[in-house]
Short mmCIF file of C-alpha atoms and ligand atoms in Angstrom, two decimals:
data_model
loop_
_atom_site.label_atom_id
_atom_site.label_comp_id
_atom_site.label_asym_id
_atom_site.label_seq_id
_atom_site.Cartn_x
_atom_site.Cartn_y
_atom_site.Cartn_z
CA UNK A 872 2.57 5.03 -26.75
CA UNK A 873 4.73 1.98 -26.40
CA UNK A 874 3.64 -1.48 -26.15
CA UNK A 875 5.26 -4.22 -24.34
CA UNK A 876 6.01 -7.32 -25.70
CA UNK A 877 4.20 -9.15 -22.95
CA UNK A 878 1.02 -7.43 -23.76
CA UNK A 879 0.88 -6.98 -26.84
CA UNK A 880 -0.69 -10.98 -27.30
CA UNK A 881 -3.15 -10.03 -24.71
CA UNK A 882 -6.31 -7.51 -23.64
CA UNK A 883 -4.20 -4.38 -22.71
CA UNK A 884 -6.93 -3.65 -20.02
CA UNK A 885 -7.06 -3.30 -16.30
CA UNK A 886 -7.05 -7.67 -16.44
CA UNK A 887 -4.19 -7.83 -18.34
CA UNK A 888 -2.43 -10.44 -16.29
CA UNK A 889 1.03 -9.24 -17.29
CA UNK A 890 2.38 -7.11 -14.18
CA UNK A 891 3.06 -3.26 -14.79
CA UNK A 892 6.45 -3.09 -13.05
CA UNK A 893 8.67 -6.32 -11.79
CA UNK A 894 11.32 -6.17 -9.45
CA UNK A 895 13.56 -8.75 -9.00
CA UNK A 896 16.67 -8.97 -6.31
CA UNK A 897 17.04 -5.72 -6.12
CA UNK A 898 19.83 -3.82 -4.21
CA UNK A 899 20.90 -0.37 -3.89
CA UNK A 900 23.78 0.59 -1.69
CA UNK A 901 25.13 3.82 -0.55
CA UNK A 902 28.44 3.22 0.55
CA UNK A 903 27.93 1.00 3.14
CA UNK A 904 24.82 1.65 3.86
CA UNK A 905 22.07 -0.61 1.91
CA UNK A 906 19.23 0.80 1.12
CA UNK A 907 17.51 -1.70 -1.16
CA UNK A 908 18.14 -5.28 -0.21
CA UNK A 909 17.46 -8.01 -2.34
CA UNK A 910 14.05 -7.21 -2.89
CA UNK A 911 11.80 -9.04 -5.75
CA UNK A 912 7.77 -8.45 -6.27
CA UNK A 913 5.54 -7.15 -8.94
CA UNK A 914 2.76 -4.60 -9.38
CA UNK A 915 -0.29 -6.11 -11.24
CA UNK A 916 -1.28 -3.98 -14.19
CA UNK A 917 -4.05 -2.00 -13.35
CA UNK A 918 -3.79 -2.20 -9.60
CA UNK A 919 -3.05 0.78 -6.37
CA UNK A 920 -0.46 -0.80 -5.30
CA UNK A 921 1.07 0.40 -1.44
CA UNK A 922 4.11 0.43 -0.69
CA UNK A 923 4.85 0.83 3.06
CA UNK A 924 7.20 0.30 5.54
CA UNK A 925 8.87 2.77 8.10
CA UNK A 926 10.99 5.64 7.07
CA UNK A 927 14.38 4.42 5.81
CA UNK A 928 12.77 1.33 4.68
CA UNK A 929 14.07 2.53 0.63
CA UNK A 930 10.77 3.27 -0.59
CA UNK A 931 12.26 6.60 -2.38
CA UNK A 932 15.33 5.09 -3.23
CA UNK A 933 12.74 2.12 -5.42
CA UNK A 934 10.49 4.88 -6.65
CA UNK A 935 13.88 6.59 -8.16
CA UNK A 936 15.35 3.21 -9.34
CA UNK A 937 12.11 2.67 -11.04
CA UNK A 938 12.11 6.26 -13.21
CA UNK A 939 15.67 5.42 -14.05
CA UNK A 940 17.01 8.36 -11.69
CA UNK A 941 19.10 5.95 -9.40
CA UNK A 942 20.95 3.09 -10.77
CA UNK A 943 20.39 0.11 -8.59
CA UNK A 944 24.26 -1.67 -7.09
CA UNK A 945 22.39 -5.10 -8.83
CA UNK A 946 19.50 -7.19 -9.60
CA UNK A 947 16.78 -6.22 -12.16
CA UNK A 948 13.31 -4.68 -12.53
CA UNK A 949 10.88 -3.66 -15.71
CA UNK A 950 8.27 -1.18 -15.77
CA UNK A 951 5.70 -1.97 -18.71
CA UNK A 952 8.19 -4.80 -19.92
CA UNK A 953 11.03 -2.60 -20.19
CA UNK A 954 13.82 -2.61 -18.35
CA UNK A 955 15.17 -0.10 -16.19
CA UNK A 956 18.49 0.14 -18.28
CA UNK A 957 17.15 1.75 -20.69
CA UNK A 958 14.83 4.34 -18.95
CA UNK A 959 14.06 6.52 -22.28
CA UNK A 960 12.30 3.69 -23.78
CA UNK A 961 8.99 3.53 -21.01
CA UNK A 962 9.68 7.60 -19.50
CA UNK A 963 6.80 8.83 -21.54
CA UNK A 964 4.48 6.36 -20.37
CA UNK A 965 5.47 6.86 -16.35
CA UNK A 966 4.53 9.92 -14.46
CA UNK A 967 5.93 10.43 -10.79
CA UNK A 968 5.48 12.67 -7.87
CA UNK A 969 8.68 11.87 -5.54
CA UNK A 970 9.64 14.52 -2.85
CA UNK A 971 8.06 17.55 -3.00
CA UNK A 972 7.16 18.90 -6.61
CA UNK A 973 9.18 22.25 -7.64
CA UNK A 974 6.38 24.87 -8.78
CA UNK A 975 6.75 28.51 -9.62
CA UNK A 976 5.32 29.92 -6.67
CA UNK A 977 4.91 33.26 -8.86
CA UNK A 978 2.60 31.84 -11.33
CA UNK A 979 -0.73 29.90 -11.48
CA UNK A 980 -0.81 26.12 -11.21
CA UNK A 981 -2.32 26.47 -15.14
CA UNK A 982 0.52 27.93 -16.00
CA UNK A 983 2.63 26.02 -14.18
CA UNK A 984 1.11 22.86 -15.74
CA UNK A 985 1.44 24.48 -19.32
CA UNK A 986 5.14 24.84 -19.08
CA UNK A 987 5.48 21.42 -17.63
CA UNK A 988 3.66 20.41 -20.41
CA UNK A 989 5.89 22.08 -23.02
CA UNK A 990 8.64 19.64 -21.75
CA UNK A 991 7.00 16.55 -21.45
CA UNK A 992 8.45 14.24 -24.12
CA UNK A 993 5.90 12.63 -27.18
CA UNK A 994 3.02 13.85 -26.39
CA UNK A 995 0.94 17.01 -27.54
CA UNK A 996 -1.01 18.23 -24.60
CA UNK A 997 -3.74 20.63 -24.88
CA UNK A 998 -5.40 23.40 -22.76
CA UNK A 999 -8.23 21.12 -22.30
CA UNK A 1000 -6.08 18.19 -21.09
CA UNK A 1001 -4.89 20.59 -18.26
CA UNK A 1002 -8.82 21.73 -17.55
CA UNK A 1003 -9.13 18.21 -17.10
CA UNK A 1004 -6.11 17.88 -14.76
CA UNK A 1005 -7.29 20.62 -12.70
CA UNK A 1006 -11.01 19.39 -12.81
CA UNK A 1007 -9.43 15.81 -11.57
CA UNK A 1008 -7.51 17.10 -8.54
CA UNK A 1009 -10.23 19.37 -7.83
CA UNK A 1010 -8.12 22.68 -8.64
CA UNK A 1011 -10.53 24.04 -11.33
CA UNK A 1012 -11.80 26.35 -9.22
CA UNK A 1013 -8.17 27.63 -8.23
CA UNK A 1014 -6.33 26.78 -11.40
CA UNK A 1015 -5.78 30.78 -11.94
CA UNK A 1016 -4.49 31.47 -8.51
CA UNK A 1017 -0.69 31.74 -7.74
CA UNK A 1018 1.16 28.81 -6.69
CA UNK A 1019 2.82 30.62 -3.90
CA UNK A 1020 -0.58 30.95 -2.22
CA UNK A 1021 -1.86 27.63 -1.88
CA UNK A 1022 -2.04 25.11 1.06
CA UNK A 1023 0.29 21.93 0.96
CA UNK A 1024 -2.79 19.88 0.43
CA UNK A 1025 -3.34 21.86 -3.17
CA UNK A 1026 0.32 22.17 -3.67
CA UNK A 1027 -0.05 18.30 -3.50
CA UNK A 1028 -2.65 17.80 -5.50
CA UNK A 1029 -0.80 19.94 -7.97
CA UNK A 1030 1.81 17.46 -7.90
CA UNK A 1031 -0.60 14.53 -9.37
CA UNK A 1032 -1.72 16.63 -11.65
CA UNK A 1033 2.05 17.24 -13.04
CA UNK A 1034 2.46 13.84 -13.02
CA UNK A 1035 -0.59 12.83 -15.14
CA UNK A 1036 0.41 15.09 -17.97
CA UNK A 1037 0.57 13.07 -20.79
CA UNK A 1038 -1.83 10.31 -19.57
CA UNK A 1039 0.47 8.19 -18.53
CA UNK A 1040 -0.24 4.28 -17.89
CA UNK A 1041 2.26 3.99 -14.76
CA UNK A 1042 1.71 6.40 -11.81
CA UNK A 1043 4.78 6.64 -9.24
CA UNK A 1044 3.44 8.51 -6.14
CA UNK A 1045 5.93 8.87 -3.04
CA UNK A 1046 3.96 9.79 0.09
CA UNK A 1047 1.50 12.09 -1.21
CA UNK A 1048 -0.60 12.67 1.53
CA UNK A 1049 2.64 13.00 4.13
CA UNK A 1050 2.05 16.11 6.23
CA UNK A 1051 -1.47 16.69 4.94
CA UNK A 1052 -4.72 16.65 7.49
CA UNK A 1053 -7.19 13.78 7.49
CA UNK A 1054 -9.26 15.92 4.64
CA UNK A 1055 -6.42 16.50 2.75
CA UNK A 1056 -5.43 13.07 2.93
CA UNK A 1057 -9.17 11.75 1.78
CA UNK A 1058 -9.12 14.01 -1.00
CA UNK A 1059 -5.69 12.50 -2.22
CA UNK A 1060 -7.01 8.98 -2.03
CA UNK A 1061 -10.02 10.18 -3.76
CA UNK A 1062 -7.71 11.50 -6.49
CA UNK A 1063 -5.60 7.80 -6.32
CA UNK A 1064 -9.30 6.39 -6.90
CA UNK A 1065 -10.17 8.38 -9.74
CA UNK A 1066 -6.51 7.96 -11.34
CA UNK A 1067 -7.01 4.02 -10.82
CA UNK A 1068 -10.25 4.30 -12.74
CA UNK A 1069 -8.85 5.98 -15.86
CA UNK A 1070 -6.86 2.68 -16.14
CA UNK A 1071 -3.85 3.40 -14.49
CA UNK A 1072 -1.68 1.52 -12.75
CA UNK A 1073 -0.35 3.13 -9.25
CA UNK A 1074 2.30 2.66 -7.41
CA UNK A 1075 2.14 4.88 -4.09
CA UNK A 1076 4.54 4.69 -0.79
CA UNK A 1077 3.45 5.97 2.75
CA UNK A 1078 5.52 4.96 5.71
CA UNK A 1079 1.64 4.51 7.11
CA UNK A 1080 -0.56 1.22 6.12
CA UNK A 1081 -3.91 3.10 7.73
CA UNK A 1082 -3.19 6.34 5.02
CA UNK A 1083 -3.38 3.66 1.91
CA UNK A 1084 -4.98 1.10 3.08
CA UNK A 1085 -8.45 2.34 1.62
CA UNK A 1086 -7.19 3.05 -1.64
CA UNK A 1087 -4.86 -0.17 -2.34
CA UNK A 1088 -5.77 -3.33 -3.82
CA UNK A 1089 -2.25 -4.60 -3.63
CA UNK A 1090 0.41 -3.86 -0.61
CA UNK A 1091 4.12 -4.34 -1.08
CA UNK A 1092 5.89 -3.67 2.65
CA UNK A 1093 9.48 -3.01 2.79
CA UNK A 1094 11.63 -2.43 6.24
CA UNK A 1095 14.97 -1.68 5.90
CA UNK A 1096 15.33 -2.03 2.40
CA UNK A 1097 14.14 -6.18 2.03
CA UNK A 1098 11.06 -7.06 1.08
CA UNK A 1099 8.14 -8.40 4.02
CA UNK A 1100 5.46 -8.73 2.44
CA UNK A 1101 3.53 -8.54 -1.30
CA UNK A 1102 0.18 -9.48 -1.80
CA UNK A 1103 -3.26 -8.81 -1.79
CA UNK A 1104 -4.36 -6.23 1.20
CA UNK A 1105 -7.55 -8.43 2.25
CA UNK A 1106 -4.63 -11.42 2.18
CA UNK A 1107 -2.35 -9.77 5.08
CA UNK A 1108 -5.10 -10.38 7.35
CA UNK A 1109 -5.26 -13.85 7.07
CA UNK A 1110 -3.93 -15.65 10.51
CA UNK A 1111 -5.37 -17.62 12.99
CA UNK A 1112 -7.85 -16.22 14.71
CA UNK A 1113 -8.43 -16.30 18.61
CA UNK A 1114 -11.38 -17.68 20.44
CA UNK A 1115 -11.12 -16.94 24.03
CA UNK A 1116 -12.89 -18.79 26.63
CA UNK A 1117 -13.32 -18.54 30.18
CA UNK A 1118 -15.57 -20.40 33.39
CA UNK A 1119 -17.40 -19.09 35.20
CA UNK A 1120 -15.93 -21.44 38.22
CA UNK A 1121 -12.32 -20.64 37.84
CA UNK A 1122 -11.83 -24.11 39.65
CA UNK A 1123 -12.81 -25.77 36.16
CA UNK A 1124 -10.57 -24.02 33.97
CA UNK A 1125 -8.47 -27.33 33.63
CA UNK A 1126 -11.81 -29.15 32.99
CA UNK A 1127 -11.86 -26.88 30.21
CA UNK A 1128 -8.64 -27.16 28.79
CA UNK A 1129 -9.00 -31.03 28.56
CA UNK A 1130 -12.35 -30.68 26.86
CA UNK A 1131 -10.77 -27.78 24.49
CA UNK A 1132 -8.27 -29.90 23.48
CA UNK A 1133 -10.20 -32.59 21.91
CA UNK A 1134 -10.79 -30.65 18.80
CA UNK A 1135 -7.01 -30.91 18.87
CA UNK A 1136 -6.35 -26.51 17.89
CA UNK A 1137 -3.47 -25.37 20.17
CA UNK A 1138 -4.63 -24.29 23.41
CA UNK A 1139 -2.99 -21.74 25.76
CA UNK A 1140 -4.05 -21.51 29.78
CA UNK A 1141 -3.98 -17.85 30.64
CA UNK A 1142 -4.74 -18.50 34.52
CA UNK A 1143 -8.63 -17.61 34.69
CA UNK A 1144 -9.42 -18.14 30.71
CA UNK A 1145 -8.33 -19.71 27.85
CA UNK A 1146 -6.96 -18.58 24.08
CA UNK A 1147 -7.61 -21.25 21.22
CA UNK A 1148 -6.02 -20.66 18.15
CA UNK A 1149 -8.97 -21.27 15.23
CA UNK A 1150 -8.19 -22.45 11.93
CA UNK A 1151 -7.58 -19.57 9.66
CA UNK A 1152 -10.01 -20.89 6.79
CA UNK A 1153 -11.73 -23.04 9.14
CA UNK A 1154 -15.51 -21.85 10.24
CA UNK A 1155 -14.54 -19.34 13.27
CA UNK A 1156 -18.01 -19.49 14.64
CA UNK A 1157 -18.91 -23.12 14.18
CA UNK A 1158 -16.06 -23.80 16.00
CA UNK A 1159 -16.90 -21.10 19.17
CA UNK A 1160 -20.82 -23.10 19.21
CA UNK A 1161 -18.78 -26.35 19.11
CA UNK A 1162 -16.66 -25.34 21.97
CA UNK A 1163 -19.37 -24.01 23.44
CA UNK A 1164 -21.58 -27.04 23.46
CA UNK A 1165 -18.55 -29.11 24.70
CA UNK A 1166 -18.21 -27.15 27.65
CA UNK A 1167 -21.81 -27.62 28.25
CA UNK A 1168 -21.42 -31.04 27.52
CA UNK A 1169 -18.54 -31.39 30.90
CA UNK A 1170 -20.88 -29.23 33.08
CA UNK A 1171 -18.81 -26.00 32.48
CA UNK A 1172 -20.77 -23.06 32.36
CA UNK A 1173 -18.88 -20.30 30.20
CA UNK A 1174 -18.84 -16.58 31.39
CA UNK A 1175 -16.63 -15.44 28.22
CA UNK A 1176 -16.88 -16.63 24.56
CA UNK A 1177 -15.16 -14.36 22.55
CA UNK A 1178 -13.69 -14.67 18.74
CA UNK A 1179 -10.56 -11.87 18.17
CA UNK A 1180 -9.62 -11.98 14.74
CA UNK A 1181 -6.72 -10.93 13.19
CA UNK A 1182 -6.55 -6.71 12.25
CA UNK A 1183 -4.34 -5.56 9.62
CA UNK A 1184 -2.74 -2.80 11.69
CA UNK A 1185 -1.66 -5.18 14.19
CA UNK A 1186 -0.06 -7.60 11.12
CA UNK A 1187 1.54 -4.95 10.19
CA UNK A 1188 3.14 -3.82 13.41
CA UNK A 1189 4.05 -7.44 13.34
CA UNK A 1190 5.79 -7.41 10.22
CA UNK A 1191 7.67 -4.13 10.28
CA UNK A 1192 8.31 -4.45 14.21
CA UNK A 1193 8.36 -0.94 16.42
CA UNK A 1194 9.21 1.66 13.72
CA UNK A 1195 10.92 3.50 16.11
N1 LIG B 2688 21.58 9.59 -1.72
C1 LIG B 2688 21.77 8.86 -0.63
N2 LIG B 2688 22.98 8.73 -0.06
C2 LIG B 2688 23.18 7.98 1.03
N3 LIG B 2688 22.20 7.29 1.67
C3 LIG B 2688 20.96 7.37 1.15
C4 LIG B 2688 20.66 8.16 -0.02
N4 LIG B 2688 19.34 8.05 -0.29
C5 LIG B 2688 18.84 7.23 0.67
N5 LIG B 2688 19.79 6.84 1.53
C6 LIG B 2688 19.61 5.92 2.67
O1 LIG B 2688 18.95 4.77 2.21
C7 LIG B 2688 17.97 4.32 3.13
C8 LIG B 2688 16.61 4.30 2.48
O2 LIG B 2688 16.18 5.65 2.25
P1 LIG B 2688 14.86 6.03 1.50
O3 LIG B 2688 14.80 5.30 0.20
O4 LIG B 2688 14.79 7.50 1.46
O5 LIG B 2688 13.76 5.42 2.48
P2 LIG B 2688 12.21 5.83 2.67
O6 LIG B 2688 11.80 6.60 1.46
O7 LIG B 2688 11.51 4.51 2.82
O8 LIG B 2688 12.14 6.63 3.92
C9 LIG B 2688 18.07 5.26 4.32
O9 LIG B 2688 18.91 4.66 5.29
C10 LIG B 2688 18.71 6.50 3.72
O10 LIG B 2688 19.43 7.20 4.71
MG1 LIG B 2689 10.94 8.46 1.30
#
């Protein structure tokens, strides 16, 4: 195992407050065509980490830059404190599942896994390693059966197992549960989960927030190659929230706007109601009562009181605009 230099003054746990991987301005172009723009943000140690955007967005072409099997056009990144020049000196401490994994379809996945094993560099990994592998990604069960005869789900599944060989620290996963049904999909956050919990760090795409968005701590959106957004998950929700209001007298919705804007929150007059933008760290329903009593207050009886806050789907939509 190697050691960073950034850890090795601190607790090399799950808080170890040095980040796992940086990337900083980092651009890959193909030709003309850029696939990685610019793009700078870090993956806390110890963290699922998402990264999403829409397909195209050069969430493959990062994973790749990351193991060292693309060479980015400029900027920089580090994966345990290393940097991505020199992609011999962290390999053995990264395993990745990008694209679909290439099995022997004539074999069983424990053999498969042996010979896999055979070539993964420093480290000696037994027959019970793999039991536990296959006991991890729930395969015990089928661990003798051929390849060739299992679903996508287990071919998958297969595919994090290959890529914890050798318990390594940093997990690349590129849109494992793509193509899989909504049980197949559970049982590969499930897996994410129980990697996470060993102490790993993960780093896993999906070109869908609502796939990942149970399993990540940290989200890292990308849409056409430049970076939108990094942060906590819980954070992207943050925004104003709406309170909408309407009378029950249509004739007094100016009343009500007057009165409304008092408490000096922009106000927009939708015709028959109202939409007040509420502080985002403000008290949302202190506010509604006080609006509330206010109308009351100017004789304005309310037949609609109703707080909308802000849903991560839609924030999303907002960032990465129609993925179409
Ligand atoms: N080897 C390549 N040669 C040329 N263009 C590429 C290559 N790999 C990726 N691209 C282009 O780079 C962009 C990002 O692709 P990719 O990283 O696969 O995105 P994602 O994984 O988010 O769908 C796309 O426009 C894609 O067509
Ligand atoms: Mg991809």
């Amino acid at each position: 195992m190697t050691t960073s230099s950034l850890e090795s003054t601190t607790d090399p746990t799950r808080s170890d407050p040095a980040p796992a991987i940086t990337v900083s301005a980092l651009t890959k172009r193909f030709g003309r065509r850029v696939a990685v723009d610019s793009a700078s943000f870090t993956v806390p140690a110890g963290s699922v980490t998402g990264l999403v955007g829409p397909n195209g967005a050069g969430k493959t072409t990062l994973l790749a830059i990351l193991l060292g099997l693309v060479r980015p056009t400029s900027g920089e990144a580090t994966v345990r404190g290393a940097s991505i020049d020199d992609p011999a000196s962290y390999v053995s401490e990264v395993g990745a599942l990008i694209e679909t994994p290439a099995f022997h379809p004539a074999v069983s996945a424990r053999t498969n896994l042996r010979s896999l094993a055979a070539l993964t560099p420093g480290a000696a990994i037994t027959d019970s390693d793999i039991e536990d592998l296959l006991s991890l990604v729930g395969l015990n069960d089928r661990g003798g059966d051929r390849v060739g005869s299992y679903s996508l789900g287990m071919k998958q599944r297969l595919g994090i197992a290959a890529a914890l060989l050798g318990d390594p620290s940093v997990v690349l996963l590129d849109e494992p549960t793509n193509g899989l049904d909504p049980v197949g999909m559970q049982e590969v956050r499930e897996i994410i989960g129980a990697v996470a919990a060993r102490g790993c760090t993960v780093l896993v795409s999906s070109h869908l927030l609502s796939e990942l968005e149970q399993v990540c701590d940290w989200l890292v959106v990308l849409r056409r190659g430049g970076l939108l957004y990094q942060g906590p998950l819980a954070d992207l929700t943050v925004g104003d929230a709406i309170l909408q209001i309407a009378p029950a007298d249509p004739a007094d919705i100016d009343r009500l706007a007057t009165a409304a804007a008092e408490f000096g929150r922009p106000v927009t007059n939708r015709a028959d109601a109202l939409d007040i933008a509420v502080d985002d760290d403000g008290d949302a329903e202190g506010f509604a009562a006080e609006i509330s009593r206010a109308a009351y207050r100017s004789g304005i009886v309310l037949r609609e009181l109703h707080l909308e806050r802000p849903d991560l789907h839609r924030r999303y939509l907002d960032l990465v605009g129609d993925p179409a």
